[in-house]
JSON list of C-alpha atoms in Angstrom, two decimals:
[
{"chain": "N", "resi": 1, "resn": "GLN", "atom": "CA", "xyz": [-29.80, 88.75, -49.74]},
{"chain": "N", "resi": 2, "resn": "VAL", "atom": "CA", "xyz": [-28.68, 85.23, -50.65]},
{"chain": "N", "resi": 3, "resn": "GLN", "atom": "CA", "xyz": [-31.58, 82.79, -50.68]},
{"chain": "N", "resi": 4, "resn": "LEU", "atom": "CA", "xyz": [-30.35, 79.31, -51.38]},
{"chain": "N", "resi": 5, "resn": "VAL", "atom": "CA", "xyz": [-32.60, 76.97, -53.31]},
{"chain": "N", "resi": 6, "resn": "GLU", "atom": "CA", "xyz": [-31.76, 73.30, -53.65]},
{"chain": "N", "resi": 7, "resn": "SER", "atom": "CA", "xyz": [-33.30, 70.99, -56.23]},
{"chain": "N", "resi": 8, "resn": "GLY", "atom": "CA", "xyz": [-32.84, 67.62, -57.87]},
{"chain": "N", "resi": 9, "resn": "GLY", "atom": "CA", "xyz": [-33.73, 65.27, -55.04]},
{"chain": "N", "resi": 10, "resn": "GLY", "atom": "CA", "xyz": [-36.19, 62.45, -55.32]},
{"chain": "N", "resi": 11, "resn": "LEU", "atom": "CA", "xyz": [-36.82, 58.77, -54.87]},
{"chain": "N", "resi": 12, "resn": "VAL", "atom": "CA", "xyz": [-34.18, 56.48, -56.32]},
{"chain": "N", "resi": 13, "resn": "GLN", "atom": "CA", "xyz": [-33.45, 52.78, -56.06]},
{"chain": "N", "resi": 14, "resn": "PRO", "atom": "CA", "xyz": [-30.25, 51.53, -54.41]},
{"chain": "N", "resi": 15, "resn": "GLY", "atom": "CA", "xyz": [-27.39, 51.87, -56.84]},
{"chain": "N", "resi": 16, "resn": "GLY", "atom": "CA", "xyz": [-29.05, 54.78, -58.58]},
{"chain": "N", "resi": 17, "resn": "SER", "atom": "CA", "xyz": [-27.82, 58.31, -59.16]},
{"chain": "N", "resi": 18, "resn": "LEU", "atom": "CA", "xyz": [-29.05, 61.84, -58.66]},
{"chain": "N", "resi": 19, "resn": "ARG", "atom": "CA", "xyz": [-27.70, 65.25, -59.50]},
{"chain": "N", "resi": 20, "resn": "LEU", "atom": "CA", "xyz": [-28.51, 68.01, -57.05]},
{"chain": "N", "resi": 21, "resn": "SER", "atom": "CA", "xyz": [-28.32, 71.71, -57.88]},
{"chain": "N", "resi": 22, "resn": "CYS", "atom": "CA", "xyz": [-28.12, 74.79, -55.71]},
{"chain": "N", "resi": 23, "resn": "GLU", "atom": "CA", "xyz": [-28.46, 78.43, -56.63]},
{"chain": "N", "resi": 24, "resn": "SER", "atom": "CA", "xyz": [-29.64, 81.61, -55.03]},
{"chain": "N", "resi": 25, "resn": "SER", "atom": "CA", "xyz": [-33.02, 83.09, -55.83]},
{"chain": "N", "resi": 26, "resn": "GLY", "atom": "CA", "xyz": [-31.82, 86.40, -54.46]},
{"chain": "N", "resi": 27, "resn": "SER", "atom": "CA", "xyz": [-28.33, 87.86, -54.53]},
{"chain": "N", "resi": 28, "resn": "PRO", "atom": "CA", "xyz": [-25.72, 85.42, -55.83]},
{"chain": "N", "resi": 29, "resn": "PHE", "atom": "CA", "xyz": [-23.54, 83.66, -53.31]},
{"chain": "N", "resi": 30, "resn": "GLY", "atom": "CA", "xyz": [-19.91, 84.71, -53.06]},
{"chain": "N", "resi": 31, "resn": "ASP", "atom": "CA", "xyz": [-16.67, 83.19, -54.27]},
{"chain": "N", "resi": 32, "resn": "GLY", "atom": "CA", "xyz": [-15.86, 81.39, -51.04]},
{"chain": "N", "resi": 33, "resn": "PRO", "atom": "CA", "xyz": [-15.95, 77.63, -50.61]},
{"chain": "N", "resi": 34, "resn": "MET", "atom": "CA", "xyz": [-19.41, 76.12, -50.99]},
{"chain": "N", "resi": 35, "resn": "GLY", "atom": "CA", "xyz": [-20.60, 72.80, -49.71]},
{"chain": "N", "resi": 36, "resn": "TRP", "atom": "CA", "xyz": [-23.35, 70.25, -49.61]},
{"chain": "N", "resi": 37, "resn": "TYR", "atom": "CA", "xyz": [-24.65, 69.07, -46.28]},
{"chain": "N", "resi": 38, "resn": "ARG", "atom": "CA", "xyz": [-26.92, 66.19, -45.40]},
{"chain": "N", "resi": 39, "resn": "GLN", "atom": "CA", "xyz": [-29.25, 65.82, -42.48]},
{"chain": "N", "resi": 40, "resn": "ILE", "atom": "CA", "xyz": [-30.35, 62.32, -41.62]},
{"chain": "N", "resi": 41, "resn": "PRO", "atom": "CA", "xyz": [-33.50, 62.23, -39.46]},
{"chain": "N", "resi": 42, "resn": "GLY", "atom": "CA", "xyz": [-32.56, 62.51, -35.82]},
{"chain": "N", "resi": 43, "resn": "LYS", "atom": "CA", "xyz": [-28.98, 63.54, -36.56]},
{"chain": "N", "resi": 44, "resn": "GLN", "atom": "CA", "xyz": [-27.11, 66.80, -36.96]},
{"chain": "N", "resi": 45, "resn": "ARG", "atom": "CA", "xyz": [-26.54, 68.36, -40.32]},
{"chain": "N", "resi": 46, "resn": "GLU", "atom": "CA", "xyz": [-23.10, 67.43, -41.62]},
{"chain": "N", "resi": 47, "resn": "LEU", "atom": "CA", "xyz": [-20.92, 68.63, -44.47]},
{"chain": "N", "resi": 48, "resn": "VAL", "atom": "CA", "xyz": [-20.33, 65.88, -47.03]},
{"chain": "N", "resi": 49, "resn": "ALA", "atom": "CA", "xyz": [-18.65, 67.74, -49.90]},
{"chain": "N", "resi": 50, "resn": "ALA", "atom": "CA", "xyz": [-17.04, 71.12, -50.48]},
{"chain": "N", "resi": 51, "resn": "VAL", "atom": "CA", "xyz": [-15.64, 72.99, -53.45]},
{"chain": "N", "resi": 52, "resn": "ARG", "atom": "CA", "xyz": [-13.53, 76.12, -53.70]},
{"chain": "N", "resi": 53, "resn": "SER", "atom": "CA", "xyz": [-14.00, 78.64, -56.46]},
{"chain": "N", "resi": 54, "resn": "GLY", "atom": "CA", "xyz": [-10.94, 77.25, -58.22]},
{"chain": "N", "resi": 55, "resn": "GLY", "atom": "CA", "xyz": [-12.45, 73.78, -58.30]},
{"chain": "N", "resi": 56, "resn": "VAL", "atom": "CA", "xyz": [-10.54, 72.09, -55.48]},
{"chain": "N", "resi": 57, "resn": "THR", "atom": "CA", "xyz": [-12.84, 69.61, -53.78]},
{"chain": "N", "resi": 58, "resn": "ARG", "atom": "CA", "xyz": [-13.01, 67.77, -50.47]},
{"chain": "N", "resi": 59, "resn": "TYR", "atom": "CA", "xyz": [-15.30, 64.98, -49.35]},
{"chain": "N", "resi": 60, "resn": "ALA", "atom": "CA", "xyz": [-16.40, 63.32, -46.16]},
{"chain": "N", "resi": 61, "resn": "ASN", "atom": "CA", "xyz": [-14.78, 59.90, -45.86]},
{"chain": "N", "resi": 62, "resn": "ASP", "atom": "CA", "xyz": [-17.92, 57.82, -45.85]},
{"chain": "N", "resi": 63, "resn": "MET", "atom": "CA", "xyz": [-19.16, 59.24, -49.14]},
{"chain": "N", "resi": 64, "resn": "ARG", "atom": "CA", "xyz": [-15.85, 59.65, -50.91]},
{"chain": "N", "resi": 65, "resn": "GLY", "atom": "CA", "xyz": [-15.86, 58.05, -54.34]},
{"chain": "N", "resi": 66, "resn": "ARG", "atom": "CA", "xyz": [-19.62, 58.31, -54.72]},
{"chain": "N", "resi": 67, "resn": "LEU", "atom": "CA", "xyz": [-19.94, 62.09, -54.79]},
{"chain": "N", "resi": 68, "resn": "THR", "atom": "CA", "xyz": [-18.71, 64.72, -57.19]},
{"chain": "N", "resi": 69, "resn": "ILE", "atom": "CA", "xyz": [-19.20, 68.36, -56.25]},
{"chain": "N", "resi": 70, "resn": "SER", "atom": "CA", "xyz": [-18.73, 71.10, -58.79]},
{"chain": "N", "resi": 71, "resn": "ARG", "atom": "CA", "xyz": [-19.66, 74.72, -59.29]},
{"chain": "N", "resi": 72, "resn": "ASP", "atom": "CA", "xyz": [-20.36, 77.08, -62.14]},
{"chain": "N", "resi": 73, "resn": "ASN", "atom": "CA", "xyz": [-18.86, 80.38, -61.06]},
{"chain": "N", "resi": 74, "resn": "VAL", "atom": "CA", "xyz": [-20.56, 82.31, -63.85]},
{"chain": "N", "resi": 75, "resn": "LYS", "atom": "CA", "xyz": [-24.05, 80.96, -63.29]},
{"chain": "N", "resi": 76, "resn": "LYS", "atom": "CA", "xyz": [-23.45, 80.72, -59.53]},
{"chain": "N", "resi": 77, "resn": "ILE", "atom": "CA", "xyz": [-24.71, 77.16, -59.27]},
{"chain": "N", "resi": 78, "resn": "VAL", "atom": "CA", "xyz": [-23.27, 74.37, -57.16]},
{"chain": "N", "resi": 79, "resn": "TYR", "atom": "CA", "xyz": [-23.89, 70.77, -58.18]},
{"chain": "N", "resi": 80, "resn": "LEU", "atom": "CA", "xyz": [-23.64, 67.46, -56.39]},
{"chain": "N", "resi": 81, "resn": "GLN", "atom": "CA", "xyz": [-23.52, 64.31, -58.48]},
{"chain": "N", "resi": 82, "resn": "MET", "atom": "CA", "xyz": [-24.39, 61.33, -56.31]},
{"chain": "N", "resi": 83, "resn": "ASN", "atom": "CA", "xyz": [-23.74, 57.81, -57.57]},
{"chain": "N", "resi": 84, "resn": "ASN", "atom": "CA", "xyz": [-24.33, 54.33, -56.22]},
{"chain": "N", "resi": 85, "resn": "LEU", "atom": "CA", "xyz": [-26.79, 55.68, -53.69]},
{"chain": "N", "resi": 86, "resn": "GLN", "atom": "CA", "xyz": [-27.64, 53.48, -50.73]},
{"chain": "N", "resi": 87, "resn": "PRO", "atom": "CA", "xyz": [-30.54, 53.52, -48.27]},
{"chain": "N", "resi": 88, "resn": "GLU", "atom": "CA", "xyz": [-28.31, 55.10, -45.62]},
{"chain": "N", "resi": 89, "resn": "ASP", "atom": "CA", "xyz": [-27.89, 58.11, -47.92]},
{"chain": "N", "resi": 90, "resn": "THR", "atom": "CA", "xyz": [-31.54, 58.96, -47.38]},
{"chain": "N", "resi": 91, "resn": "ALA", "atom": "CA", "xyz": [-31.55, 62.48, -45.99]},
{"chain": "N", "resi": 92, "resn": "VAL", "atom": "CA", "xyz": [-32.38, 66.08, -46.73]},
{"chain": "N", "resi": 93, "resn": "TYR", "atom": "CA", "xyz": [-29.50, 67.68, -48.60]},
{"chain": "N", "resi": 94, "resn": "TYR", "atom": "CA", "xyz": [-28.69, 71.37, -48.24]},
{"chain": "N", "resi": 95, "resn": "CYS", "atom": "CA", "xyz": [-26.09, 73.63, -49.74]},
{"chain": "N", "resi": 96, "resn": "ASN", "atom": "CA", "xyz": [-24.37, 76.52, -48.02]},
{"chain": "N", "resi": 97, "resn": "GLY", "atom": "CA", "xyz": [-20.96, 77.96, -47.49]},
{"chain": "N", "resi": 98, "resn": "ALA", "atom": "CA", "xyz": [-18.55, 75.22, -46.51]},
{"chain": "N", "resi": 99, "resn": "ARG", "atom": "CA", "xyz": [-17.80, 75.05, -42.79]},
{"chain": "N", "resi": 100, "resn": "GLY", "atom": "CA", "xyz": [-15.83, 71.92, -42.17]},
{"chain": "N", "resi": 101, "resn": "LEU", "atom": "CA", "xyz": [-13.46, 69.65, -44.09]},
{"chain": "N", "resi": 102, "resn": "GLY", "atom": "CA", "xyz": [-10.86, 72.32, -43.39]},
{"chain": "N", "resi": 103, "resn": "TYR", "atom": "CA", "xyz": [-12.86, 75.25, -44.75]},
{"chain": "N", "resi": 104, "resn": "SER", "atom": "CA", "xyz": [-14.42, 78.26, -43.07]},
{"chain": "N", "resi": 105, "resn": "GLY", "atom": "CA", "xyz": [-16.65, 79.63, -45.77]},
{"chain": "N", "resi": 106, "resn": "THR", "atom": "CA", "xyz": [-19.24, 82.36, -45.45]},
{"chain": "N", "resi": 107, "resn": "MET", "atom": "CA", "xyz": [-22.53, 80.93, -44.29]},
{"chain": "N", "resi": 108, "resn": "TYR", "atom": "CA", "xyz": [-25.90, 82.07, -45.57]},
{"chain": "N", "resi": 109, "resn": "SER", "atom": "CA", "xyz": [-29.43, 81.45, -44.42]},
{"chain": "N", "resi": 110, "resn": "TRP", "atom": "CA", "xyz": [-30.37, 77.85, -44.92]},
{"chain": "N", "resi": 111, "resn": "GLY", "atom": "CA", "xyz": [-32.67, 76.91, -47.75]},
{"chain": "N", "resi": 112, "resn": "ARG", "atom": "CA", "xyz": [-35.35, 74.25, -47.56]},
{"chain": "N", "resi": 113, "resn": "GLY", "atom": "CA", "xyz": [-33.08, 71.52, -48.82]},
{"chain": "N", "resi": 114, "resn": "THR", "atom": "CA", "xyz": [-33.99, 68.72, -51.18]},
{"chain": "N", "resi": 115, "resn": "GLN", "atom": "CA", "xyz": [-35.12, 65.30, -50.02]},
{"chain": "N", "resi": 116, "resn": "VAL", "atom": "CA", "xyz": [-33.21, 62.27, -51.25]},
{"chain": "N", "resi": 117, "resn": "THR", "atom": "CA", "xyz": [-34.84, 58.93, -50.58]},
{"chain": "N", "resi": 118, "resn": "VAL", "atom": "CA", "xyz": [-33.09, 55.71, -51.52]},
{"chain": "N", "resi": 119, "resn": "SER", "atom": "CA", "xyz": [-35.39, 52.74, -51.40]},
{"chain": "N", "resi": 120, "resn": "SER", "atom": "CA", "xyz": [-36.37, 49.73, -53.43]}
]
């Protein structure tokens, strides 16, 4: 069973950077498109970045240029490099199969996510 575990979040000042990681503590996730989602308090979870196994990426418009998603298909890890973070990026970030941005990836059980807080 795939059990997604996200890590790398934390408290960062505006303009700072973080690198999030996601892997499975159980069975490895498949070769389908994977994505990073964010959930802002009081709002629905939304897909902000997606990557196919071949490396093709897609991003939500409002975060384009500040995110870089990548994956290691051997180690089965998905990364999200986040730059120039702003207070409005404060959210819990989750990874899962990519559903959205034109993809219909396999979804797995949600992990606990990793909290990103941007504040001075």
